[in-house]
Amino acid sequence: MPGPLPKAERRRRNVSLADEAELAIESAAVTTPDFGDLSRLKHKSREWLVSVVTSAQAEVYQPSDWQRVRDVLQLREALNSLDAGDHSTRLKYASEIRQLEGTLLMTHKERVSAGVKVQAAKVEAAKPGPADDSAIVAGVF
């Protein structure tokens, strides 16, 4: 006698957390907060923000994660505004940015260690230039 059927809503023990995270990424919708006037940002900062918002892991970001993205955006903007000769300050900013980006699963290493699987991005034939950047940012938000 095989016994009763398991309940449908009960989580099976052999379902990995990585599989659950993958399902959460597939089913979530991206809702980004208002980042304000993006025209004030330098091109590198806008490019970074577009890459974050269009990334697969952004689909599971919560409001606190988006606040962290705002913090990193401000740090990146400050880093891009620094004089090239100010090495010690640039290193401090870069170190802090790297740590914050790690908490947002922005690198492959952090995604793998967290068990998050994302689809590989399709490579476009031509990258948009500075003239096309504002249209991309406006289209994302």
Coordinates of C-alpha atoms in Angstrom, one line a residue:
M1 CA 0.0 0.0 0.0
P2 CA 1.7 3.2 -1.2
G3 CA 0.1 5.7 1.3
P4 CA -1.7 9.0 0.9
L5 CA -0.8 11.5 -1.8
P6 CA 1.4 14.4 -0.6
K7 CA -0.2 17.9 -0.3
A8 CA 0.3 20.0 -3.4
E9 CA 1.4 23.1 -1.5
R10 CA 4.0 21.3 0.6
R11 CA 7.6 22.0 -0.4
R12 CA 9.4 18.8 -1.3
R13 CA 12.8 18.2 0.4
N14 CA 14.6 17.5 -2.9
V15 CA 13.6 20.8 -4.5
S16 CA 16.7 22.9 -4.3
L17 CA 16.8 26.5 -3.2
A18 CA 18.5 27.4 -6.5
D19 CA 15.5 26.0 -8.4
E20 CA 13.1 28.1 -6.2
A21 CA 15.2 31.2 -6.8
E22 CA 15.1 30.5 -10.6
L23 CA 11.3 30.2 -10.5
A24 CA 11.1 33.4 -8.5
I25 CA 13.2 35.3 -11.1
E26 CA 11.1 34.0 -13.9
S27 CA 7.8 34.9 -12.3
A28 CA 8.6 38.4 -10.9
A29 CA 8.0 41.7 -12.6
V30 CA 10.4 44.6 -12.4
T31 CA 9.0 47.7 -10.7
T32 CA 11.7 50.4 -10.4
P33 CA 11.5 53.4 -8.2
D34 CA 11.8 56.9 -9.5
F35 CA 15.5 57.8 -9.8
G36 CA 14.8 61.5 -10.5
D37 CA 16.2 63.5 -13.3
L38 CA 18.6 61.1 -15.1
S39 CA 20.0 63.8 -17.4
R40 CA 22.1 65.1 -14.5
L41 CA 24.0 61.8 -14.4
K42 CA 27.2 61.2 -16.3
H43 CA 27.0 58.7 -19.2
K44 CA 28.9 55.9 -17.4
S45 CA 26.4 56.2 -14.4
R46 CA 23.4 56.1 -16.7
E47 CA 24.8 53.1 -18.6
W48 CA 25.4 51.3 -15.2
L49 CA 21.8 52.1 -14.1
V50 CA 20.3 50.8 -17.4
S51 CA 22.3 47.6 -17.0
V52 CA 21.1 47.1 -13.5
V53 CA 17.4 47.7 -14.3
T54 CA 17.5 45.4 -17.3
S55 CA 19.4 42.6 -15.5
A56 CA 17.6 39.4 -14.6
Q57 CA 18.3 39.7 -10.9
A58 CA 16.5 43.1 -10.8
E59 CA 13.3 41.2 -11.1
V60 CA 13.5 40.0 -7.5
Y61 CA 14.7 43.3 -6.0
Q62 CA 12.7 44.6 -3.0
P63 CA 12.3 48.2 -2.0
S64 CA 15.4 48.0 0.2
D65 CA 17.4 46.6 -2.7
W66 CA 16.4 49.6 -4.9
Q67 CA 17.5 51.9 -2.1
R68 CA 20.9 50.2 -2.2
V69 CA 20.9 50.7 -6.0
R70 CA 20.4 54.4 -5.4
D71 CA 23.3 54.4 -2.9
V72 CA 25.6 52.7 -5.4
L73 CA 24.4 55.1 -8.2
Q74 CA 25.4 58.1 -6.0
L75 CA 28.8 56.5 -5.2
R76 CA 29.4 55.8 -8.9
E77 CA 28.5 59.3 -9.8
A78 CA 30.9 60.7 -7.2
L79 CA 33.6 58.3 -8.4
N80 CA 33.1 59.4 -12.0
S81 CA 33.4 63.1 -10.9
L82 CA 36.7 62.6 -9.1
D83 CA 40.0 63.9 -10.4
A84 CA 42.0 61.1 -12.0
G85 CA 45.0 61.9 -9.8
D86 CA 43.2 61.3 -6.5
H87 CA 44.0 57.6 -6.3
S88 CA 43.4 57.0 -2.6
T89 CA 39.8 58.4 -2.7
R90 CA 39.1 56.6 -6.0
L91 CA 40.2 53.3 -4.4
K92 CA 38.0 53.9 -1.4
Y93 CA 35.0 54.6 -3.6
A94 CA 35.7 51.6 -5.8
S95 CA 36.0 49.3 -2.8
E96 CA 32.7 50.4 -1.3
I97 CA 31.0 50.1 -4.7
R98 CA 32.3 46.6 -5.1
Q99 CA 31.0 45.6 -1.7
L100 CA 27.5 47.1 -2.3
E101 CA 27.3 45.5 -5.8
G102 CA 28.1 42.1 -4.3
T103 CA 25.1 42.4 -1.9
L104 CA 22.9 43.1 -5.0
L105 CA 24.1 39.9 -6.8
M106 CA 25.6 41.9 -9.6
T107 CA 28.5 39.6 -10.4
H108 CA 28.5 36.0 -11.5
K109 CA 30.3 34.9 -8.4
E110 CA 27.7 36.3 -6.0
R111 CA 24.9 34.8 -8.0
V112 CA 26.5 31.4 -8.0
S113 CA 27.2 31.5 -4.3
A114 CA 23.6 32.5 -3.6
G115 CA 22.3 29.8 -5.9
V116 CA 20.6 32.1 -8.4
K117 CA 20.6 31.0 -12.0
V118 CA 19.9 33.6 -14.8
Q119 CA 19.6 33.2 -18.5
A120 CA 22.5 34.5 -20.5
A121 CA 21.9 37.9 -22.0
K122 CA 21.7 38.1 -25.8
V123 CA 24.5 40.2 -27.3
E124 CA 23.3 43.0 -29.5
A125 CA 25.1 43.6 -32.8
A126 CA 25.6 47.3 -32.2
K127 CA 25.9 49.1 -28.9
P128 CA 24.0 52.4 -28.6
G129 CA 26.2 55.5 -28.5
P130 CA 25.9 58.5 -26.3
A131 CA 23.2 60.0 -28.5
D132 CA 21.0 56.9 -28.0
D133 CA 21.6 56.7 -24.3
S134 CA 18.8 59.0 -23.2
A135 CA 16.3 57.1 -25.3
I136 CA 17.3 53.8 -23.6
V137 CA 17.1 55.3 -20.1
A138 CA 13.7 56.9 -20.9
G139 CA 12.5 53.6 -22.3
V140 CA 13.5 51.6 -19.2
F141 CA 11.9 53.9 -16.8

